[in-house]
């Protein structure tokens, strides 16, 4: 159960980070399309800079960033652990 919650938590963190990146991307896309209004362009760049500076980044107490790559690396660690446990139990049996 705790594992499922952890996966959901990591996916939620990743989704929030992704939406932060989407906002920056959207600002630049709008900037490219709205060419005639200088003030709007300026404001779009300001929002993009602001979003870049304040985009959400989740970290585990500052040790590492929490995103989808966290999921794969923790899965790798889990698999390594299970393989070592299997090897131990095999060597104890023989
Ligand atoms: C995910 O987190 C790792 C560190 O845990 C970091 O190196 C990487 O840049 C992050 N990926 C994204 C897309 O932010």
XYZ file of N, CA, C and O and ligand atoms in Angstrom:
390
model
N 0.841 -1.202 0.000
C 0.000 0.000 0.000
C 0.877 1.254 0.000
O 0.629 2.195 -0.743
N 1.904 1.224 0.880
C 2.797 2.384 0.973
C 3.525 2.602 -0.349
O 3.779 3.750 -0.737
N 3.814 1.491 -1.056
C 4.513 1.629 -2.336
C 3.643 2.327 -3.362
O 4.120 3.162 -4.125
N 2.358 1.963 -3.356
C 1.430 2.591 -4.304
C 1.319 4.082 -4.013
O 1.366 4.921 -4.913
N 1.231 4.426 -2.709
C 1.158 5.835 -2.321
C 2.415 6.579 -2.763
O 2.348 7.710 -3.240
N 3.567 5.914 -2.602
C 4.833 6.537 -3.003
C 4.852 6.810 -4.502
O 5.244 7.897 -4.942
N 4.385 5.816 -5.284
C 4.350 5.994 -6.738
C 3.407 7.139 -7.108
O 3.738 7.997 -7.933
N 2.229 7.171 -6.450
C 1.265 8.242 -6.726
C 1.863 9.597 -6.368
O 1.745 10.570 -7.120
N 2.563 9.657 -5.235
C 3.197 10.902 -4.794
C 4.244 11.369 -5.804
O 4.276 12.541 -6.197
N 5.083 10.436 -6.243
C 6.141 10.791 -7.199
C 5.534 11.250 -8.518
O 5.974 12.244 -9.102
N 4.476 10.540 -8.967
C 3.834 10.934 -10.222
C 3.189 12.315 -10.093
O 3.208 13.106 -11.039
N 2.623 12.612 -8.907
C 2.012 13.930 -8.700
C 3.065 15.026 -8.724
O 2.871 16.084 -9.339
N 4.189 14.781 -8.055
C 5.297 15.751 -8.066
C 5.751 15.991 -9.491
O 5.975 17.138 -9.910
N 5.881 14.901 -10.244
C 6.341 15.024 -11.624
C 5.336 15.798 -12.469
O 5.726 16.624 -13.295
N 4.037 15.552 -12.224
C 3.004 16.269 -12.989
C 3.055 17.763 -12.689
O 2.906 18.596 -13.594
N 3.287 18.108 -11.415
C 3.369 19.530 -11.047
C 4.571 20.187 -11.710
O 4.485 21.307 -12.226
N 5.714 19.469 -11.714
C 6.905 20.011 -12.375
C 6.652 20.190 -13.870
O 7.066 21.179 -14.465
N 5.961 19.197 -14.441
C 5.666 19.241 -15.873
C 4.797 20.440 -16.207
O 5.023 21.125 -17.214
N 3.784 20.712 -15.360
C 2.905 21.853 -15.652
C 3.668 23.163 -15.523
O 3.379 24.127 -16.245
N 4.669 23.214 -14.635
C 5.524 24.395 -14.556
C 6.294 24.614 -15.848
O 6.395 25.733 -16.349
N 6.821 23.504 -16.395
C 7.551 23.606 -17.668
C 6.610 23.987 -18.807
O 6.980 24.736 -19.708
N 5.365 23.445 -18.747
C 4.377 23.767 -19.782
C 4.069 25.256 -19.811
O 3.901 25.844 -20.882
N 3.986 25.867 -18.615
C 3.686 27.303 -18.539
C 4.764 28.115 -19.249
O 4.465 29.026 -20.036
N 6.028 27.750 -19.002
C 7.142 28.447 -19.652
C 7.051 28.280 -21.168
O 7.180 29.238 -21.929
N 6.785 27.026 -21.584
C 6.688 26.736 -23.013
C 5.557 27.535 -23.649
O 5.710 28.103 -24.737
N 4.401 27.580 -22.954
C 3.248 28.312 -23.471
C 3.572 29.793 -23.632
O 3.189 30.416 -24.630
N 4.291 30.356 -22.651
C 4.666 31.775 -22.740
C 5.496 32.031 -23.997
O 5.263 33.006 -24.723
N 6.464 31.147 -24.258
C 7.311 31.359 -25.431
C 6.538 31.156 -26.726
O 6.768 31.866 -27.708
N 5.609 30.167 -26.721
C 4.784 29.948 -27.916
C 3.940 31.180 -28.204
O 3.840 31.640 -29.357
N 3.308 31.735 -27.147
C 2.495 32.940 -27.327
C 3.371 34.109 -27.774
O 2.969 34.911 -28.624
N 4.567 34.180 -27.236
C 5.501 35.241 -27.588
C 5.812 35.206 -29.083
O 5.896 36.239 -29.739
N 5.971 33.982 -29.598
C 6.264 33.855 -31.031
C 5.077 34.275 -31.886
O 5.252 34.808 -32.983
N 3.848 34.010 -31.398
C 2.667 34.281 -32.218
C 2.230 35.736 -32.149
O 1.798 36.296 -33.144
N 2.275 36.321 -30.926
C 1.850 37.715 -30.767
C 3.044 38.600 -31.091
O 3.910 38.814 -30.264
N 3.102 39.086 -32.306
C 4.295 39.841 -32.703
C 4.043 41.340 -32.754
O 4.975 42.123 -32.630
N 2.767 41.757 -32.923
C 2.520 43.178 -33.157
C 2.437 44.001 -31.876
O 2.677 45.203 -31.905
N 2.097 43.376 -30.751
C 1.929 44.149 -29.522
C 3.186 44.039 -28.646
O 3.437 43.004 -28.035
N 3.956 45.098 -28.609
C 5.222 45.074 -27.868
C 5.041 44.888 -26.385
O 5.806 44.161 -25.742
N 4.004 45.514 -25.832
C 3.787 45.426 -24.383
C 3.431 44.005 -23.968
O 3.966 43.478 -22.991
N 2.544 43.370 -24.770
C 2.147 41.989 -24.468
C 3.363 41.073 -24.550
O 3.582 40.210 -23.689
N 4.193 41.273 -25.591
C 5.399 40.470 -25.740
C 6.304 40.610 -24.530
O 6.828 39.628 -24.006
N 6.475 41.871 -24.106
C 7.335 42.128 -22.952
C 6.814 41.411 -21.721
O 7.572 40.770 -20.978
N 5.495 41.499 -21.533
C 4.892 40.877 -20.349
C 4.996 39.355 -20.422
O 5.216 38.685 -19.408
N 4.848 38.810 -21.640
C 4.966 37.356 -21.795
C 6.361 36.888 -21.411
O 6.533 35.868 -20.729
N 7.380 37.641 -21.823
C 8.752 37.279 -21.461
C 8.957 37.389 -19.955
O 9.640 36.564 -19.349
N 8.322 38.434 -19.362
C 8.430 38.586 -17.906
C 7.829 37.387 -17.193
O 8.410 36.842 -16.249
N 6.623 36.976 -17.664
C 5.971 35.816 -17.038
C 6.826 34.567 -17.215
O 6.969 33.753 -16.288
N 7.428 34.407 -18.412
C 8.271 33.240 -18.670
C 9.474 33.239 -17.726
O 9.814 32.197 -17.150
N 10.116 34.401 -17.556
C 11.255 34.486 -16.640
C 10.833 34.168 -15.215
O 11.519 33.440 -14.493
N 9.679 34.739 -14.836
C 9.150 34.508 -13.494
C 8.875 33.029 -13.282
O 9.230 32.447 -12.247
N 8.242 32.396 -14.286
C 7.897 30.978 -14.169
C 9.157 30.119 -14.115
O 9.185 29.096 -13.429
N 10.208 30.540 -14.844
C 11.456 29.780 -14.820
C 12.066 29.804 -13.430
O 12.569 28.810 -12.929
N 12.008 31.001 -12.818
C 12.614 31.150 -11.501
C 11.815 30.426 -10.414
O 12.378 29.873 -9.489
N 10.482 30.437 -10.547
C 9.634 29.923 -9.477
C 8.937 28.630 -9.845
O 7.963 28.258 -9.190
N 9.416 27.939 -10.873
C 8.724 26.700 -11.241
C 8.908 25.674 -10.117
O 9.942 25.661 -9.431
N 7.878 24.825 -9.932
C 7.953 23.879 -8.823
C 8.991 22.792 -9.068
O 9.050 22.196 -10.147
N 9.853 22.585 -8.081
C 10.798 21.470 -8.102
C 10.692 20.796 -6.746
O 10.873 21.438 -5.723
N 10.362 19.533 -6.747
C 10.222 18.811 -5.490
C 11.524 18.081 -5.186
O 12.152 17.516 -6.075
N 11.920 18.113 -3.924
C 13.121 17.375 -3.565
C 12.873 16.637 -2.254
O 12.027 17.032 -1.457
N 13.623 15.549 -2.069
C 13.516 14.775 -0.836
C 14.471 15.388 0.172
O 15.650 15.039 0.222
N 13.977 16.346 0.948
C 14.766 17.048 1.972
C 16.059 17.618 1.397
O 17.071 17.695 2.091
N 16.045 17.993 0.133
C 17.224 18.579 -0.489
C 18.262 17.571 -0.938
O 19.298 17.951 -1.490
N 18.021 16.272 -0.703
C 19.016 15.271 -1.095
C 19.001 15.034 -2.596
O 20.032 14.974 -3.230
N 17.812 14.856 -3.153
C 17.704 14.663 -4.596
C 16.341 15.139 -5.062
O 15.392 15.205 -4.269
N 16.250 15.485 -6.347
C 14.981 15.927 -6.903
C 14.036 14.740 -7.051
O 14.469 13.632 -7.371
N 12.754 14.979 -6.781
C 11.761 13.921 -6.937
C 11.067 14.122 -8.279
O 10.358 15.105 -8.477
N 11.317 13.216 -9.208
C 10.609 13.222 -10.491
C 10.527 11.775 -10.979
O 10.850 10.859 -10.224
N 10.130 11.600 -12.230
C 9.939 10.226 -12.704
C 11.233 9.423 -12.707
O 11.199 8.205 -12.569
N 12.384 10.101 -12.849
C 13.640 9.359 -12.829
C 13.904 8.787 -11.432
O 14.613 7.786 -11.300
N 13.301 9.417 -10.394
C 13.406 8.868 -9.039
C 12.777 7.476 -8.983
O 13.290 6.577 -8.317
N 11.658 7.348 -9.711
C 10.932 6.080 -9.722
C 11.796 4.960 -10.305
O 11.908 3.884 -9.712
N 12.441 5.231 -11.440
C 13.259 4.191 -12.065
C 14.484 3.872 -11.225
O 14.854 2.704 -11.099
N 15.093 4.905 -10.616
C 16.292 4.616 -9.831
C 15.947 3.851 -8.553
O 16.706 2.976 -8.139
N 14.769 4.158 -7.956
C 14.407 3.399 -6.757
C 14.007 1.977 -7.130
O 14.243 1.040 -6.370
N 13.432 1.818 -8.332
C 13.109 0.475 -8.797
C 14.393 -0.333 -9.021
O 14.471 -1.510 -8.663
N 15.418 0.318 -9.587
C 16.710 -0.347 -9.775
C 17.286 -0.798 -8.444
O 17.765 -1.928 -8.312
N 17.224 0.096 -7.439
C 17.756 -0.243 -6.120
C 16.996 -1.426 -5.528
O 17.598 -2.336 -4.948
N 15.660 -1.424 -5.707
C 14.830 -2.510 -5.183
C 15.194 -3.835 -5.836
O 15.343 -4.858 -5.156
N 15.374 -3.825 -7.172
C 15.701 -5.054 -7.896
C 17.061 -5.579 -7.450
O 17.230 -6.777 -7.202
N 18.045 -4.677 -7.301
C 19.368 -5.087 -6.825
C 19.260 -5.745 -5.453
O 19.852 -6.800 -5.200
N 18.466 -5.125 -4.574
C 18.278 -5.645 -3.223
C 17.665 -7.036 -3.259
O 18.125 -7.955 -2.565
N 16.627 -7.211 -4.096
C 15.959 -8.514 -4.184
C 16.914 -9.573 -4.727
O 16.968 -10.702 -4.212
N 17.721 -9.208 -5.741
C 18.675 -10.166 -6.313
C 19.682 -10.598 -5.256
O 19.992 -11.794 -5.116
N 20.189 -9.647 -4.467
C 21.147 -9.985 -3.412
C 20.498 -10.896 -2.376
O 21.094 -11.882 -1.920
N 19.240 -10.603 -2.021
C 18.528 -11.457 -1.058
C 18.371 -12.866 -1.597
O 18.560 -13.848 -0.867
N 18.041 -12.993 -2.894
C 17.880 -14.318 -3.501
C 19.199 -15.069 -3.475
O 19.258 -16.251 -3.123
N 20.295 -14.357 -3.807
C 21.608 -15.000 -3.784
C 21.970 -15.464 -2.383
O 22.518 -16.556 -2.200
N 21.633 -14.655 -1.389
C 21.897 -15.038 -0.003
C 21.130 -16.292 0.367
O 21.698 -17.238 0.928
N 19.847 -16.316 0.034
C 19.043 -17.470 0.428
C 19.487 -18.720 -0.319
O 19.457 -19.818 0.233
N 19.948 -18.555 -1.579
C 20.464 -19.711 -2.325
C 21.736 -20.237 -1.681
O 21.923 -21.451 -1.538
N 22.629 -19.344 -1.258
C 23.882 -19.786 -0.663
C 23.663 -20.380 0.727
O 24.418 -21.234 1.169
N 22.611 -19.950 1.414
C 22.318 -20.534 2.725
C 21.756 -21.946 2.568
O 22.001 -22.814 3.402
N 20.970 -22.178 1.500
C 20.381 -23.498 1.271
C 21.443 -24.535 0.918
O 21.413 -25.647 1.384
N 22.431 -24.135 0.100
C 23.425 -25.107 -0.364
C 24.530 -25.338 0.654
O 24.679 -24.627 1.612
C 15.103 14.547 -12.043
O 15.856 14.488 -10.868
C 17.248 14.274 -11.081
C 17.916 14.190 -9.723
O 17.225 13.358 -8.846
C 17.820 15.400 -11.907
O 19.178 15.149 -12.186
C 17.050 15.529 -13.214
O 17.494 16.656 -13.930
C 15.563 15.684 -12.940
N 14.831 15.670 -14.202
C 14.038 16.692 -14.570
C 13.337 16.509 -15.861
O 13.890 17.670 -13.878
